[in-house]
Coordinates of C-alpha atoms in Angstrom, one line a residue:
Chain A
M1 CA 0.0 0.0 0.0
I2 CA 2.8 2.4 0.9
R3 CA 4.4 1.7 -2.5
V4 CA 1.1 2.7 -4.2
W5 CA 1.0 6.1 -2.4
A6 CA 4.7 6.7 -3.0
T7 CA 4.2 5.9 -6.7
L8 CA 1.3 8.2 -7.0
A9 CA 3.1 11.1 -5.3
A10 CA 6.2 10.5 -7.5
L11 CA 4.0 10.5 -10.6
L12 CA 2.3 13.8 -9.5
V13 CA 5.7 15.4 -9.0
A14 CA 6.9 14.2 -12.4
A15 CA 3.7 15.4 -14.1
I16 CA 4.1 18.8 -12.5
L17 CA 7.7 19.0 -13.7
L18 CA 6.6 18.0 -17.2
G19 CA 3.8 20.6 -17.0
L20 CA 6.4 23.2 -16.2
A21 CA 8.5 22.2 -19.2
A22 CA 5.5 22.1 -21.6
G23 CA 4.3 25.2 -23.5
H24 CA 4.8 26.6 -26.9
D25 CA 8.5 27.0 -25.9
W26 CA 9.6 23.8 -24.2
A27 CA 11.8 24.4 -21.2
G28 CA 14.7 22.0 -20.3
P29 CA 15.4 20.7 -16.9
A30 CA 18.2 23.2 -16.4
E31 CA 15.9 26.1 -17.2
I32 CA 13.2 24.8 -14.7
V33 CA 15.8 24.5 -11.9
R34 CA 17.1 28.0 -12.6
A35 CA 13.5 29.4 -12.7
L36 CA 12.5 27.7 -9.4
S37 CA 15.7 28.9 -7.7
G38 CA 14.7 32.5 -8.2
D39 CA 16.6 33.5 -11.4
P40 CA 15.5 37.1 -12.3
S41 CA 15.6 36.6 -16.2
L42 CA 12.4 37.0 -18.1
D43 CA 12.3 33.4 -19.3
S44 CA 12.7 32.2 -15.7
R45 CA 10.0 34.6 -14.4
L46 CA 7.6 33.4 -17.0
I47 CA 8.1 29.8 -15.8
A48 CA 8.0 30.6 -12.1
D49 CA 5.2 33.2 -12.0
W50 CA 3.2 32.2 -15.1
R51 CA 3.5 28.4 -15.7
L52 CA 3.9 27.3 -12.1
P53 CA 0.6 28.7 -10.7
R54 CA -1.1 27.4 -13.8
V55 CA 0.3 23.9 -13.4
L56 CA -0.6 23.9 -9.7
A57 CA -4.1 25.1 -10.5
A58 CA -4.4 22.2 -12.9
A59 CA -3.4 19.9 -10.1
G60 CA -6.0 21.4 -7.8
V61 CA -8.8 21.2 -10.4
G62 CA -7.8 17.7 -11.2
A63 CA -7.9 16.6 -7.6
L64 CA -11.3 18.2 -7.2
L65 CA -12.6 16.3 -10.3
G66 CA -11.2 13.1 -9.0
L67 CA -12.8 13.7 -5.6
G68 CA -16.1 14.6 -7.2
G69 CA -16.1 11.5 -9.4
C70 CA -15.4 9.3 -6.4
L71 CA -18.1 10.9 -4.4
F72 CA -20.7 10.6 -7.2
Q73 CA -19.8 7.0 -7.9
G74 CA -20.1 6.1 -4.2
L75 CA -23.3 8.1 -3.8
F76 CA -25.0 6.6 -6.8
R77 CA -23.4 3.2 -6.3
N78 CA -22.6 3.3 -9.9
P79 CA -19.1 3.1 -11.4
L80 CA -20.3 5.1 -14.5
A81 CA -21.6 8.0 -12.5
E82 CA -19.7 11.3 -13.0
P83 CA -20.6 14.9 -12.3
Y84 CA -20.2 15.9 -15.9
L85 CA -22.3 13.1 -17.3
L86 CA -25.0 13.4 -14.7
G87 CA -25.6 17.1 -15.3
S88 CA -24.2 18.4 -11.9
A89 CA -21.3 20.1 -13.7
G90 CA -23.9 21.5 -16.1
G91 CA -25.9 22.9 -13.2
A92 CA -22.8 24.5 -11.8
A93 CA -22.1 25.9 -15.3
I94 CA -25.5 27.6 -15.4
G95 CA -24.9 29.2 -12.0
A96 CA -21.5 30.3 -13.2
T97 CA -22.9 31.7 -16.5
V98 CA -25.4 33.7 -14.6
A99 CA -22.7 35.0 -12.4
L100 CA -20.5 35.9 -15.4
L101 CA -23.2 37.6 -17.5
V102 CA -25.8 39.1 -15.1
P103 CA -24.6 42.2 -13.3
L104 CA -26.0 41.6 -9.8
G105 CA -23.8 44.1 -8.0
V106 CA -22.0 41.4 -6.0
P107 CA -18.2 40.9 -6.6
Q108 CA -17.9 38.2 -9.3
H109 CA -15.3 36.1 -7.5
W110 CA -17.7 35.6 -4.7
L111 CA -20.8 35.2 -6.8
L112 CA -19.4 32.7 -9.2
P113 CA -18.6 29.9 -6.7
V114 CA -21.9 30.4 -4.8
L115 CA -24.1 30.3 -7.8
A116 CA -22.1 27.4 -9.2
F117 CA -22.7 25.5 -5.9
L118 CA -26.4 26.2 -6.0
G119 CA -26.6 25.0 -9.6
A120 CA -24.6 21.9 -9.0
W121 CA -26.6 21.1 -5.9
G122 CA -30.0 21.6 -7.6
A123 CA -28.9 19.5 -10.6
T124 CA -27.6 16.7 -8.4
L125 CA -30.9 16.6 -6.4
L126 CA -32.8 16.5 -9.6
V127 CA -30.9 13.5 -11.0
L128 CA -31.1 11.8 -7.6
G129 CA -34.9 12.5 -7.5
V130 CA -35.5 11.3 -11.1
S131 CA -33.5 8.1 -10.6
R132 CA -35.4 7.4 -7.3
V133 CA -38.8 8.0 -8.8
A134 CA -38.0 6.0 -11.9
G135 CA -36.3 3.3 -9.7
A136 CA -33.3 3.6 -12.0
V137 CA -30.3 3.2 -9.9
D138 CA -28.8 0.7 -12.4
A139 CA -26.1 2.0 -14.7
A140 CA -28.1 2.5 -17.9
G141 CA -31.2 4.1 -16.3
L142 CA -29.3 6.5 -14.2
L143 CA -27.1 7.6 -17.1
L144 CA -30.1 8.1 -19.3
A145 CA -31.7 10.3 -16.7
G146 CA -28.4 12.2 -16.2
V147 CA -27.9 12.6 -20.0
A148 CA -31.4 14.0 -20.4
I149 CA -30.9 16.5 -17.6
A150 CA -27.5 17.5 -18.8
A151 CA -28.9 18.1 -22.3
V152 CA -31.7 20.4 -20.9
L153 CA -29.2 22.2 -18.7
G154 CA -26.8 22.7 -21.7
A155 CA -29.6 24.1 -23.8
L156 CA -30.6 26.4 -21.0
R157 CA -27.0 27.6 -20.6
S158 CA -26.7 28.3 -24.4
F159 CA -29.9 30.3 -24.2
L160 CA -28.7 32.3 -21.2
M161 CA -25.4 33.0 -23.1
L162 CA -27.2 34.2 -26.2
A163 CA -29.8 36.2 -24.3
L164 CA -27.6 37.9 -21.7
S165 CA -24.3 38.6 -23.5
D166 CA -23.8 42.1 -24.8
E167 CA -20.9 44.3 -25.9
T168 CA -19.6 44.6 -22.3
V169 CA -19.4 40.9 -21.7
S170 CA -17.8 38.9 -24.4
L171 CA -19.5 35.6 -25.3
Q172 CA -16.0 34.4 -26.1
V173 CA -15.1 34.5 -22.4
V174 CA -18.0 32.3 -21.3
L175 CA -17.7 30.0 -24.3
S176 CA -14.0 29.3 -23.8
W177 CA -14.7 28.7 -20.1
T178 CA -17.5 26.2 -20.8
L179 CA -15.1 24.2 -23.1
G180 CA -13.1 23.6 -20.0
G181 CA -9.9 25.5 -19.4
I182 CA -7.9 26.6 -16.4
Q183 CA -7.3 30.3 -16.2
T184 CA -3.8 31.2 -15.0
P185 CA -4.5 32.4 -11.4
G186 CA -2.5 34.8 -9.4
W187 CA -0.8 33.6 -6.3
S188 CA -3.8 34.7 -4.1
G189 CA -6.2 32.9 -6.4
L190 CA -4.0 29.8 -6.2
A191 CA -4.0 30.0 -2.4
L192 CA -7.8 30.2 -2.5
L193 CA -8.0 27.2 -4.8
A194 CA -5.6 25.2 -2.6
A195 CA -7.6 26.0 0.6
L196 CA -10.8 25.1 -1.1
T197 CA -9.3 21.8 -2.5
L198 CA -8.0 20.9 1.0
A199 CA -11.4 21.7 2.6
C200 CA -13.2 19.6 -0.1
F201 CA -10.8 16.7 0.5
L202 CA -11.4 16.8 4.2
L203 CA -15.2 17.0 3.8
A204 CA -15.1 14.1 1.2
Q205 CA -12.9 12.0 3.5
R206 CA -15.6 12.3 6.2
T207 CA -18.1 10.6 3.9
A208 CA -15.8 7.6 3.4
R209 CA -17.5 5.3 6.0
G210 CA -21.0 6.3 4.8
L211 CA -20.1 5.6 1.2
D212 CA -18.6 2.2 2.2
L213 CA -21.9 1.3 3.9
L214 CA -24.0 2.7 1.1
G215 CA -22.2 0.4 -1.2
L216 CA -23.5 -2.6 0.7
G217 CA -27.1 -1.6 -0.3
E218 CA -29.5 0.5 1.6
A219 CA -30.9 -2.3 3.8
M220 CA -27.5 -3.4 4.9
A221 CA -26.3 0.2 5.4
H222 CA -29.3 0.8 7.6
G223 CA -28.6 -2.4 9.5
F224 CA -25.1 -1.3 10.1
G225 CA -26.4 1.9 11.7
L226 CA -26.3 4.4 8.8
D227 CA -29.1 7.0 8.6
V228 CA -29.3 6.6 4.8
K229 CA -31.5 9.6 4.0
R230 CA -29.5 12.0 6.1
F231 CA -26.2 10.7 4.8
V232 CA -27.2 10.9 1.2
A233 CA -28.5 14.5 1.7
L234 CA -25.2 15.5 3.3
A235 CA -23.1 13.7 0.7
V236 CA -24.9 15.4 -2.1
L237 CA -24.1 18.8 -0.5
V238 CA -20.4 17.8 -0.3
G239 CA -20.5 16.5 -3.9
A240 CA -22.1 19.7 -5.1
A241 CA -19.5 21.8 -3.3
V242 CA -16.6 19.8 -4.9
V243 CA -18.2 20.1 -8.3
A244 CA -18.8 23.9 -7.9
V245 CA -15.2 24.6 -6.9
A246 CA -13.9 22.5 -9.8
V247 CA -16.2 24.2 -12.3
S248 CA -15.5 27.6 -10.9
F249 CA -11.7 27.2 -11.5
G250 CA -11.6 24.8 -14.4
G251 CA -14.8 25.2 -16.4
L252 CA -16.5 22.1 -17.8
V253 CA -13.9 19.2 -17.9
A254 CA -15.4 15.9 -18.9
F255 CA -14.5 12.3 -18.0
V256 CA -11.7 13.0 -15.4
G257 CA -14.3 12.4 -12.7
L258 CA -15.1 9.1 -14.4
A259 CA -11.6 7.8 -15.1
A260 CA -9.8 8.9 -11.9
P261 CA -11.8 6.8 -9.4
H262 CA -11.6 3.8 -11.8
I263 CA -7.8 4.0 -11.9
A264 CA -7.7 4.6 -8.2
R265 CA -9.9 1.5 -7.6
W266 CA -7.5 -0.7 -9.5
L267 CA -4.7 0.6 -7.3
V268 CA -6.1 0.7 -3.8
G269 CA -9.4 -1.3 -3.9
P270 CA -13.0 -0.4 -3.4
R271 CA -13.0 1.0 0.2
H272 CA -13.5 4.7 0.2
G273 CA -11.0 5.5 3.0
P274 CA -8.0 5.1 0.6
L275 CA -10.1 5.5 -2.6
I276 CA -11.0 9.1 -2.0
P277 CA -7.4 10.5 -1.7
A278 CA -6.2 8.1 -4.4
S279 CA -8.9 9.4 -6.8
G280 CA -7.8 13.0 -6.0
L281 CA -4.2 12.2 -6.7
V282 CA -5.0 10.4 -10.0
G283 CA -7.3 13.2 -11.0
A284 CA -4.5 15.7 -10.3
I285 CA -2.0 13.7 -12.4
V286 CA -4.4 13.3 -15.3
V287 CA -5.4 17.0 -15.5
V288 CA -1.8 18.3 -15.1
L289 CA -0.8 16.1 -18.1
A290 CA -3.9 17.0 -20.1
D291 CA -3.3 20.7 -19.4
A292 CA 0.3 20.3 -20.5
I293 CA -1.0 18.9 -23.8
A294 CA -3.5 21.7 -24.1
R295 CA -0.8 24.3 -23.8
S296 CA 1.7 22.7 -26.1
A297 CA -0.2 20.8 -28.8
L298 CA -1.1 23.7 -31.2
P299 CA 1.4 26.5 -30.5
P300 CA 0.9 29.4 -30.2
A301 CA -2.9 28.7 -29.6
E302 CA -4.2 26.8 -26.6
V303 CA -6.5 23.8 -27.0
P304 CA -9.4 23.8 -24.5
L305 CA -8.6 21.4 -21.7
G306 CA -12.2 19.9 -21.9
L307 CA -11.6 18.9 -25.5
I308 CA -8.4 16.9 -24.6
T309 CA -10.1 15.1 -21.7
A310 CA -13.2 14.4 -23.8
V311 CA -11.2 12.9 -26.7
A312 CA -9.1 10.8 -24.3
G313 CA -11.9 10.0 -21.8
G314 CA -14.8 9.2 -24.2
P315 CA -13.3 5.9 -25.5
F316 CA -12.5 5.0 -21.9
F317 CA -16.1 5.5 -20.9
L318 CA -17.4 3.5 -23.9
I319 CA -15.2 0.6 -23.0
L320 CA -16.4 0.7 -19.4
L321 CA -20.0 0.9 -20.6
A322 CA -19.7 -2.0 -23.0
R323 CA -18.1 -4.1 -20.3
R324 CA -20.8 -3.3 -17.8
L325 CA -23.7 -3.9 -20.2
R326 CA -22.2 -7.2 -21.3
S327 CA -21.9 -8.6 -17.7
Chain B
M1 CA -30.9 -6.7 29.6
S2 CA -32.0 -6.8 26.0
R3 CA -35.6 -7.9 26.0
I4 CA -37.5 -7.3 22.8
E5 CA -41.2 -6.6 23.0
A6 CA -43.8 -5.8 20.3
T7 CA -47.5 -5.4 20.5
G8 CA -50.1 -5.0 17.8
L9 CA -47.6 -4.8 15.0
T10 CA -49.4 -4.0 11.8
L11 CA -47.9 -3.2 8.4
Q12 CA -49.6 -2.1 5.2
R13 CA -47.9 -2.3 1.8
G14 CA -50.2 -0.9 -0.8
S15 CA -53.5 -2.6 -0.3
K16 CA -51.9 -5.7 1.3
T17 CA -51.8 -6.1 5.1
V18 CA -48.4 -7.7 5.5
L19 CA -48.6 -7.9 9.3
D20 CA -51.9 -7.9 11.1
G21 CA -51.7 -7.3 14.9
V22 CA -48.7 -9.3 15.8
D23 CA -47.7 -9.6 19.5
F24 CA -44.2 -10.9 20.2
A25 CA -41.8 -10.9 23.2
A26 CA -38.5 -12.6 23.7
G27 CA -35.2 -12.4 25.5
P28 CA -32.9 -11.6 27.0
T29 CA -31.8 -15.1 25.9
G30 CA -33.2 -17.8 23.8
A31 CA -33.1 -19.3 20.3
I32 CA -36.3 -18.7 18.4
A33 CA -37.1 -19.9 14.9
V34 CA -39.7 -18.1 12.8
I35 CA -41.3 -20.3 10.1
G36 CA -44.3 -20.0 7.8
P37 CA -45.3 -20.2 4.1
N38 CA -44.2 -17.6 1.6
G39 CA -45.7 -14.2 2.2
A40 CA -46.6 -15.0 5.8
G41 CA -44.8 -11.8 7.0
K42 CA -41.7 -13.4 8.5
S43 CA -39.2 -11.1 6.8
S44 CA -41.3 -8.0 7.7
L45 CA -41.5 -9.1 11.3
A46 CA -37.7 -9.6 11.4
K47 CA -37.1 -6.2 9.8
I48 CA -39.4 -4.4 12.3
L49 CA -37.8 -6.1 15.2
A50 CA -34.4 -5.1 13.8
G51 CA -35.6 -1.5 13.7
L52 CA -35.4 -1.2 9.9
I53 CA -39.0 -0.4 9.2
A54 CA -40.5 2.6 10.9
D55 CA -43.9 3.1 9.2
H56 CA -45.7 0.3 11.0
A57 CA -48.6 0.5 13.5
G58 CA -48.2 -0.9 17.0
A59 CA -45.3 -0.6 19.4
A60 CA -41.9 -2.2 19.3
S61 CA -39.3 -1.7 22.1
I62 CA -36.0 -3.1 23.2
A63 CA -34.9 -3.1 26.8
G64 CA -37.9 -0.9 27.5
R65 CA -37.0 1.8 24.9
P66 CA -39.0 2.3 21.8
L67 CA -37.0 1.0 18.8
A68 CA -37.7 4.2 16.8
S69 CA -36.0 6.3 19.5
L70 CA -32.6 4.5 19.2
T71 CA -29.9 6.2 17.2
G72 CA -28.2 4.2 14.5
P73 CA -25.1 3.4 16.6
E74 CA -27.3 2.5 19.6
R75 CA -29.4 0.2 17.5
T76 CA -26.5 -1.6 15.8
A77 CA -24.7 -2.0 19.1
L78 CA -27.8 -4.0 20.4
I79 CA -29.1 -5.7 17.2
G80 CA -27.2 -7.6 14.5
Y81 CA -29.4 -8.0 11.4
V82 CA -28.6 -10.5 8.6
P83 CA -30.7 -9.6 5.5
Q84 CA -32.2 -12.3 3.3
S85 CA -30.4 -11.1 0.2
F86 CA -27.3 -9.1 0.0
H87 CA -25.6 -7.7 -3.2
P88 CA -22.8 -5.3 -2.6
H89 CA -22.4 -2.7 -5.4
W90 CA -18.6 -2.8 -5.3
D91 CA -16.5 -5.9 -5.7
I92 CA -15.4 -6.1 -2.1
T93 CA -13.6 -9.0 -0.3
P94 CA -15.1 -10.9 2.7
R95 CA -12.3 -9.3 4.9
M96 CA -13.5 -5.8 3.9
L97 CA -17.1 -6.7 4.6
V98 CA -16.2 -8.0 8.1
Q99 CA -14.0 -4.9 8.7
M100 CA -17.0 -2.7 7.8
G101 CA -19.2 -4.8 10.2
A102 CA -16.5 -4.5 12.9
E103 CA -16.3 -0.7 12.5
R104 CA -20.0 -0.3 13.6
G105 CA -19.2 -1.4 17.2
A106 CA -16.6 -0.4 19.7
K107 CA -15.9 -3.9 20.8
A108 CA -14.6 -5.5 17.6
D109 CA -10.9 -5.4 17.0
A110 CA -8.4 -7.2 14.8
A111 CA -8.6 -10.3 17.1
A112 CA -12.4 -10.4 16.8
I113 CA -12.1 -10.1 13.0
A114 CA -9.6 -12.9 12.9
A115 CA -11.7 -15.1 15.2
V116 CA -14.9 -14.7 13.2
L117 CA -13.1 -15.3 9.9
T118 CA -11.8 -18.6 11.3
A119 CA -15.1 -19.5 13.0
R120 CA -17.0 -19.2 9.7
E121 CA -14.2 -20.8 7.7
I122 CA -13.6 -17.7 5.6
D123 CA -9.8 -17.6 6.1
P124 CA -8.9 -19.1 2.8
I125 CA -11.2 -16.9 0.8
A126 CA -11.0 -13.7 2.9
D127 CA -9.2 -11.8 0.2
R128 CA -11.1 -13.0 -2.8
R129 CA -13.4 -10.7 -4.7
W130 CA -17.1 -11.0 -4.0
S131 CA -17.9 -11.8 -7.6
A132 CA -15.6 -14.9 -7.3
L133 CA -17.3 -16.4 -4.3
S134 CA -20.0 -19.0 -4.3
G135 CA -23.4 -18.3 -2.8
G136 CA -22.6 -20.2 0.3
E137 CA -19.3 -18.4 0.8
Q138 CA -21.0 -15.1 0.4
A139 CA -23.7 -16.1 2.9
R140 CA -21.0 -17.0 5.5
A141 CA -19.1 -13.8 4.9
L142 CA -22.3 -11.8 5.4
L143 CA -23.0 -13.6 8.6
A144 CA -19.5 -13.1 9.9
S145 CA -19.8 -9.3 9.2
V146 CA -22.8 -9.2 11.5
E147 CA -21.5 -11.6 14.1
V148 CA -18.1 -9.8 14.5
T149 CA -19.4 -7.3 17.1
D150 CA -21.1 -10.1 19.0
P151 CA -24.4 -8.3 19.4
P152 CA -26.8 -9.2 22.3
I153 CA -29.6 -9.7 19.8
L154 CA -29.1 -11.4 16.4
I155 CA -31.9 -11.4 13.9
A156 CA -31.2 -13.4 10.7
D157 CA -33.5 -13.7 7.7
E158 CA -32.9 -17.1 6.1
P159 CA -29.2 -17.2 6.6
G160 CA -28.9 -20.9 5.7
A161 CA -30.7 -20.8 2.3
S162 CA -27.6 -21.1 0.2
L163 CA -25.4 -23.1 2.5
D164 CA -24.5 -26.8 2.0
I165 CA -25.8 -29.3 4.6
R166 CA -22.7 -29.3 6.8
H167 CA -22.5 -25.5 7.0
R168 CA -26.3 -25.3 7.5
I169 CA -26.2 -27.6 10.5
D170 CA -23.1 -25.8 11.8
L171 CA -25.1 -22.6 11.5
V172 CA -28.2 -23.7 13.4
R173 CA -26.2 -25.5 16.0
G174 CA -24.2 -22.3 16.6
F175 CA -27.5 -20.3 16.9
A176 CA -28.8 -22.8 19.4
E177 CA -25.6 -22.4 21.5
R178 CA -25.7 -18.7 21.2
G179 CA -29.3 -18.7 22.4
R180 CA -28.2 -19.8 25.8
E181 CA -26.5 -16.5 26.5
R182 CA -28.0 -14.2 24.0
L183 CA -31.1 -13.7 21.9
V184 CA -31.3 -15.2 18.4
I185 CA -34.3 -14.9 16.2
V186 CA -34.0 -16.7 12.9
V187 CA -36.4 -16.9 9.9
L188 CA -36.1 -20.4 8.5
H189 CA -37.7 -22.4 5.8
D190 CA -36.4 -25.7 7.0
I191 CA -39.0 -27.0 9.5
E192 CA -37.0 -30.0 10.4
L193 CA -34.0 -27.9 11.4
A194 CA -36.3 -25.4 13.3
T195 CA -37.9 -28.1 15.4
T196 CA -34.5 -30.0 15.9
W197 CA -32.4 -27.1 17.2
F198 CA -34.6 -24.2 18.4
E199 CA -36.3 -24.3 21.8
R200 CA -39.1 -22.1 20.6
V201 CA -40.8 -21.8 17.2
V202 CA -43.1 -19.0 16.0
V203 CA -45.4 -20.1 13.1
M204 CA -46.6 -17.2 10.9
D205 CA -49.5 -17.4 8.5
Q206 CA -51.1 -14.5 6.5
G207 CA -49.6 -11.8 8.6
R208 CA -50.5 -13.3 12.0
I209 CA -48.9 -15.6 14.5
A210 CA -50.6 -18.9 14.1
A211 CA -48.6 -20.5 16.9
D212 CA -45.8 -19.6 19.3
L213 CA -44.8 -22.8 21.1
P214 CA -41.9 -24.7 22.5
S215 CA -40.7 -26.8 19.6
A216 CA -41.4 -30.1 21.4
E217 CA -45.1 -29.2 21.5
L218 CA -45.2 -28.0 17.9
A219 CA -44.3 -31.4 16.5
G220 CA -47.4 -33.5 16.7
S221 CA -49.8 -30.5 17.0
D222 CA -52.2 -29.7 14.1
V223 CA -50.6 -26.3 13.5
L224 CA -48.1 -27.3 10.9
P225 CA -50.4 -29.2 8.5
R226 CA -53.0 -26.5 8.9
V227 CA -50.6 -23.7 8.0
F228 CA -48.4 -25.3 5.4
R229 CA -51.2 -27.5 3.9
V230 CA -49.1 -30.6 3.6
P231 CA -49.2 -33.6 6.0
F232 CA -46.5 -33.8 8.7
E233 CA -45.0 -36.6 10.7
T234 CA -43.1 -36.6 13.9
I235 CA -39.9 -38.6 14.5
V236 CA -38.1 -38.8 17.7
V237 CA -34.3 -38.7 17.6
D238 CA -32.3 -38.8 20.9
G239 CA -35.4 -37.8 22.8
V240 CA -36.1 -34.7 20.6
A241 CA -39.4 -34.6 18.7
I242 CA -38.8 -33.4 15.2
A243 CA -41.5 -32.4 12.7
R244 CA -41.0 -33.1 9.1
P245 CA -43.2 -33.1 6.0
A246 CA -44.6 -36.6 5.4
S247 CA -43.5 -37.4 1.9
G248 CA -46.2 -39.9 1.3
R249 CA -44.0 -41.8 -1.1
H250 CA -44.1 -45.1 0.8
T251 CA -47.8 -45.1 1.7

C-alpha cells in the first residue's frame, strides 16, 4: 500500500515538472531548476510566475474532479456516475454563466462559486430524485436520466449565453470557459483554490465510511447503523461543493471524474477511505498532463482542456459501458 | 438486559396487510425460529424487530426503549441483522465486509475479526473478490460481518438458504448455543432444522402468528399441517421430537 502512495506522489511530481516544461516553448530541466531557484531573467520569471501557478491550479482542479467523481460513484453506487455526465457540472455551469453575465452588483469572484454551488446542488438533487422516482439506480437508467438532464441544462445555458451577453461581456469568455480550461491564477487565487481543495478533500474524506456502507445496499447500510437519508443529503451537499469549486476554477472538464476513481480503484481497492485520496491524486496527475498537452499541442494557440479530456476519456467511458452492459 | 417486545404490529404495503396485529416478546436469551409459508410476513417481522421499518402501526421496544427512539449506533450495538439477500455494489472482499461490520461497534478489534473469519471458515477466501465467491461463501461472509461485534440480539433472515448441509447444520447449532447466553431470532424455511435445534418456534400465516410454542409441543400438533397445507409426521431422535413433512412416497 505504501508503494502505491509513493508511486502516485512521484507521478504527480513528475507530471508537475513535465507541466512546467511544456508550453509553446519547451523548457529544459536546467531552465526549470534555474527558474525555481529565483533567477530574475524574463524566461525564468515566465516559468515561475506564469506556468507554475497554472500547473498547480491544474493539479487542484484535477484533484477536485477526482474527488467529485469518487463521491458521485459512491453516492450513486454506480461506477459510471460522473458529475459531468449526470448534469451536476452542467448545473454548476448555469450558475456560473449567470454570475458571469448578469450584473447583480456582487463581486464576481464571490458570486461565481456560490451560484455554481447552487446550480450543482440543484442538478444533483434533480438527478437523484428522477433516478429514485424511476427506480433507475442501475447504470443505464441513471445515465439516461443524467444525460437528459445534462442536455436540458446545456440548452438552458446556451440560451442564457445568447440572451444575456452584450458588448460589455464577451461571449467568447464564457464559451472558452464552458469548453473547459484553467485560467492562470495569481498567487492569491491559487492559495484560495488550494484552501478550497483541501477543505473539499477533508469533507469528502468524512463521507468515506458512509459511502462504504451505502455500497452494501440501503438495507445493509441501515442495518449497520447508517441513517441513509440523512447521509445521502449530506453527501450530495459535499459533492455539489466539490463540483462547484472544480467548475469555478476549471470550467467544464469531462471524464476525469469518471476515469480517476476507476484507476484509483485498481490501485487501492474499493474501500472509500483510501479510494477518496487516491482518486484525488490520480485526477491531479491526469489533469496536469492534459493541461500540458492543451498548452503545447497547437502553438501558439491553446486547445481547450475539456476537449483533450473528452477525446481521451470518451473511449475510456465507452469501454467501461460496454463491459458493464455485457456482464 | 435486552428484552425485545412488540404489541399490535401492523404493516400495510399498498392494499396488502403484510402484518396484522402481531404480538411478540423474547429475551434476554433464547433461540427462536420463525417459520411460515411464503408471504406470511416473516421477513417483515424480522425487519421491524431489527428497527429497519419505521412506518408500522403498533409498538416495538428493546430493553424498555421504543425501537424508533434509538440512534443508528445504539441500534446496531444492540441488534445484528442479517438480510435475506445481499448484493454489494462494489467488488469487495469478505475481509473488507467483516471490517466494515466491525467498525460499527466499539468492541470488535483485529482479534475479533480474525476469530470470526476462522469460525465461519472464511480464512482461505478472505481476500477473494465478492464476484468470485459461491453463494454459500457469500452467505458465510455476510453472517461473519454481522457476528463480529457479538451483538446481544441477532436477527437473521434465512441465513442458511444457500449453505450446504454441513454449514447449515453448523449454523443452526451455533445459533442454538448462542441462544443460551443471548437472543437469536432466525427466519427459516427448514421446519426439520427449526424443530430440531430451536427451543421455541413461531409459526406465521397471512400476517398473523398462528402458533408460538416450545418446539417439542409443535411437533405433533395440528398447526403445521393447517398452516403449510401438507401432512407432517413426527420422528423422535435422541429424545427430541422433530416435525418433518410426510413425503407420502411409501404409503
